[in-house]
XYZ file of C-alpha atoms in Angstrom:
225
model
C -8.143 81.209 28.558
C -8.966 78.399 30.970
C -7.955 74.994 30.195
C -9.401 71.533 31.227
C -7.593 68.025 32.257
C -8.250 65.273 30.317
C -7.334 61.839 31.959
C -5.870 59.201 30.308
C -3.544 56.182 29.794
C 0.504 56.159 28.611
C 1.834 53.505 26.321
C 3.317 51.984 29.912
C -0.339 51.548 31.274
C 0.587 55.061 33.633
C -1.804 57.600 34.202
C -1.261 60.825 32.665
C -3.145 64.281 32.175
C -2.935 66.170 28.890
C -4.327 69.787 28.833
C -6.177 71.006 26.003
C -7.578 74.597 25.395
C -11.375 74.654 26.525
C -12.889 77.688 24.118
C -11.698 77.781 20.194
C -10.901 74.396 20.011
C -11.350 74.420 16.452
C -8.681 76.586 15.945
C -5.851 73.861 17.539
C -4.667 71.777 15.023
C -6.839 68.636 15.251
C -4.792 65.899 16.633
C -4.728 62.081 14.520
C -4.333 58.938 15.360
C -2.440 58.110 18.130
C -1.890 61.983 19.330
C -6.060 62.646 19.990
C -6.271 63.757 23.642
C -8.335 61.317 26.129
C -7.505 58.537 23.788
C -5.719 55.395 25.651
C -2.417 54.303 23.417
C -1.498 50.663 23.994
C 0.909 47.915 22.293
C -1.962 45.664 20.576
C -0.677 42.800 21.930
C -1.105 44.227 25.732
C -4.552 45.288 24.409
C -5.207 41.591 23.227
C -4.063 40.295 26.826
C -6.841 42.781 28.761
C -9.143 41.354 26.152
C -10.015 43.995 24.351
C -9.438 44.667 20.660
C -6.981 47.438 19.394
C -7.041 49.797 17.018
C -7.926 49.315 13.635
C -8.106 45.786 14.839
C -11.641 43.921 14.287
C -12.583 41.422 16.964
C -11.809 38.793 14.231
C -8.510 39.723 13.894
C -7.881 39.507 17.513
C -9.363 36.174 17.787
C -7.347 34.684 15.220
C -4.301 36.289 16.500
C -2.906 34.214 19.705
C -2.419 35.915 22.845
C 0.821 34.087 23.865
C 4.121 36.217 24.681
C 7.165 36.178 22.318
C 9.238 33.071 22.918
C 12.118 35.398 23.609
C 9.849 36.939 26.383
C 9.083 33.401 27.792
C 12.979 32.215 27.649
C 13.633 35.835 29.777
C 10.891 34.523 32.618
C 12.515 35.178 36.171
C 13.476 32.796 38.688
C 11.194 29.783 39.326
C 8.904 30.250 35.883
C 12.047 30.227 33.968
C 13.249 27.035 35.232
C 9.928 25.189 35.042
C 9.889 25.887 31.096
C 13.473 24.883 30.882
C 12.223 21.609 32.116
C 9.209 21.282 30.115
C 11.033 21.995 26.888
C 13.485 18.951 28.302
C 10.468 16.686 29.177
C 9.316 17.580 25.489
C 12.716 16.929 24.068
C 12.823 13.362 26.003
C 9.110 12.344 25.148
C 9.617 12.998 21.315
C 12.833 11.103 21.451
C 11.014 8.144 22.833
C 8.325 8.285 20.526
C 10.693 8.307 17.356
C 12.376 5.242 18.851
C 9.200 3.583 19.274
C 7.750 4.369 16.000
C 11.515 3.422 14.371
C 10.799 0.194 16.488
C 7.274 -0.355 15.535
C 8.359 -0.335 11.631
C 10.758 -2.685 12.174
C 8.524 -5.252 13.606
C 5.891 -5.038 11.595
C 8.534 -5.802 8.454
C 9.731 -8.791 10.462
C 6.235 -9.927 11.289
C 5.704 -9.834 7.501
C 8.570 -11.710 6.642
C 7.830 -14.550 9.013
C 4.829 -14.614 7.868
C 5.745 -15.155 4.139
C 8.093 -17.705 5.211
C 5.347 -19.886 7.223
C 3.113 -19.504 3.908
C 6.013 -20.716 2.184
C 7.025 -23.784 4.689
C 3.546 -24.639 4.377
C 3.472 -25.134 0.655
C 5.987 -27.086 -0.075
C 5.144 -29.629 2.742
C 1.700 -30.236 1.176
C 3.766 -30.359 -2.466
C 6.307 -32.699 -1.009
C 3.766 -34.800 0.319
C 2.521 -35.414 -3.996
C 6.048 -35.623 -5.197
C 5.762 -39.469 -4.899
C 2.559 -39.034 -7.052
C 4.032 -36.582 -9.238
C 6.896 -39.681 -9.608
C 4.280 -42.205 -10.790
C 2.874 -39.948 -13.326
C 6.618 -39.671 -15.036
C 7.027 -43.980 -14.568
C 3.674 -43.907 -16.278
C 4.393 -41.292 -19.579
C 7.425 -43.086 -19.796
C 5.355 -46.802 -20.476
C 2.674 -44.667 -22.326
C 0.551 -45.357 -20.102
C -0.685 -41.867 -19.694
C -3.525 -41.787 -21.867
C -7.007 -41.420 -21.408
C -9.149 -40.263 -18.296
C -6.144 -40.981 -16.344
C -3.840 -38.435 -18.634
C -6.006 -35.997 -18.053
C -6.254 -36.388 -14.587
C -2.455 -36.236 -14.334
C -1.942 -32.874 -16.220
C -4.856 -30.741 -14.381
C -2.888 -31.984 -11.073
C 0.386 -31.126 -13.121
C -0.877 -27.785 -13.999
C -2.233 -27.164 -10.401
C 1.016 -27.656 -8.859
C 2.673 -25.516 -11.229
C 0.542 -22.661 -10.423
C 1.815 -22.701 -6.792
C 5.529 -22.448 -7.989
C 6.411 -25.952 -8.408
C 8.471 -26.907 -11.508
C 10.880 -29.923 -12.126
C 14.219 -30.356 -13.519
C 17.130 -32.602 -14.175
C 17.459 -33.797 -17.560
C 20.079 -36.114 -19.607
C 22.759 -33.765 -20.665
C 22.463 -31.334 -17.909
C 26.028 -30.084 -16.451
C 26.182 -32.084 -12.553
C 25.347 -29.910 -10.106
C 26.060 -31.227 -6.591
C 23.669 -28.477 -4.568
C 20.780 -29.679 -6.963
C 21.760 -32.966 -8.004
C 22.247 -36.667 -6.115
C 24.857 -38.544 -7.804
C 23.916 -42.158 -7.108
C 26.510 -43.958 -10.237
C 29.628 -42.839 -11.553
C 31.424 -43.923 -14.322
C 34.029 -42.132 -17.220
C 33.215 -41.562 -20.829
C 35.006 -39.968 -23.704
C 32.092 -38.142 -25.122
C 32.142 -35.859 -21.994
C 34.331 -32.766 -20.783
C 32.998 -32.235 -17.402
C 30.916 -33.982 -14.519
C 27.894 -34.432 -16.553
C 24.124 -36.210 -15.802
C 23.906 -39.319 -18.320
C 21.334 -40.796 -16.574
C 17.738 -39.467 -14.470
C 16.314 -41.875 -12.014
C 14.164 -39.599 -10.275
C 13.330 -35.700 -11.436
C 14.038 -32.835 -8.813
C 11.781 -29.991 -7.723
C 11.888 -26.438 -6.850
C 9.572 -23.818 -5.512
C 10.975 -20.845 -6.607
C 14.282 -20.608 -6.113
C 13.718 -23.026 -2.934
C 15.125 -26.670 -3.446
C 12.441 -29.281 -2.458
C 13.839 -32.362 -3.525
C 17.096 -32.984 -5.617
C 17.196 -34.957 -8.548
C 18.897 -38.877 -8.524
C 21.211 -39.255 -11.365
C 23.912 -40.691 -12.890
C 26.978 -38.960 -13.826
C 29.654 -39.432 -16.237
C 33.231 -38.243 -15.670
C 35.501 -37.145 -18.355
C 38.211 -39.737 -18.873
């Protein structure tokens, strides 16, 4: 019985030679899978890296697969390669560093930039409504004489109401407990019929914008005896 050489491939990418009976083939056991004489075995992923697909492995499969090493293949690159990853992973390392500081950074100004800017819109307001207190005065010298009836009392409460809707509301009223961060004591005197500092007297109403003092309120206070 002569025999024939059939060429072919290792798993290591050697060449080796298997010999196979050349008559009565048929009655050899026939050899599966990876065992079939003249067939080339190869890791899949060395297949994927000479570009072509492996077994049982559609073209689609091998494109969606990436051909990249192992990262614990790439960490065991000799000499030179090895070190210029080690840097690039450090250059990586440093440049995401930097751009978390920057973004940290970013957020922080933009939430100061909004603040200011809140506090500008606020400045702004209650200069213009400072600037109508003194008209905002009349109108109470006016209800006080009656005077504020007519064309003129309506007048007065649309600009009342208008102010109000920007945040502006008055205080300081006879009986109210002295308060020197709100109030401006202008008179003294002592009276039985009180038990602390208190406002007998309001010359002139205070204002507020929000919690924001815009003007205090002149009044007289009574002491207890």
């Amino acid at each position: 019985m002569t025999e024939r050489k059939i060429d072919g491939t290792d798993a290591a990418g050697a060449e080796t030679q298997v010999s196979a009976p050349a008559g009565n083939a048929g009655a050899a056991a026939e050899p599966t899978g990876e065992e079939r004489p003249g067939v080339v075995v190869r890791d899949k992923r060395k297949i994927r890296d000479l570009g072509t697909a492996a077994p049982g492995e559609s073209a689609a499969e091998q494109a969606a697969e990436p051909a990249e090493a192992p990262e614990d293949e790439v960490a065991d690159l000799p000499g030179p390669l090895g070190a210029e990853l080690e840097a690039l992973r450090k250059d990586i390392d440093e440049l995401t560093r930097d751009l978390q500081r920057i973004t940290a950074e970013y957020a922080n100004y933009r939430k100061r930039v909004d603040r200011d800017r809140g506090l500008v819109t606020e400045q702004a307001i209650a200069a213009v409504l400072a600037a109508l207190l003194p008209v905002l005065d009349d109108v109470d010298r006016a209800r006080e004489h009656g005077d504020l009836v007519g064309p003129f009392g309506s007048v007065a409460e649309q600009l009342i109401n208008s102010l109000t809707k920007f945040g502006l509301s008055p205080f300081g009223e006879r009986g109210d407990a002295f308060d020197p961060t709100r109030h401006e004591a202008v008179a003294h005197k002592t009276s039985t019929e009180v038990t602390e500092p208190t406002c007998v007297d309001i010359l002139r109403r205070g204002y507020l914008l929000g919690d924001r003092l815009v003007r205090p309120a002149l009044v007289a206070v009574a002491d207890p005896e």
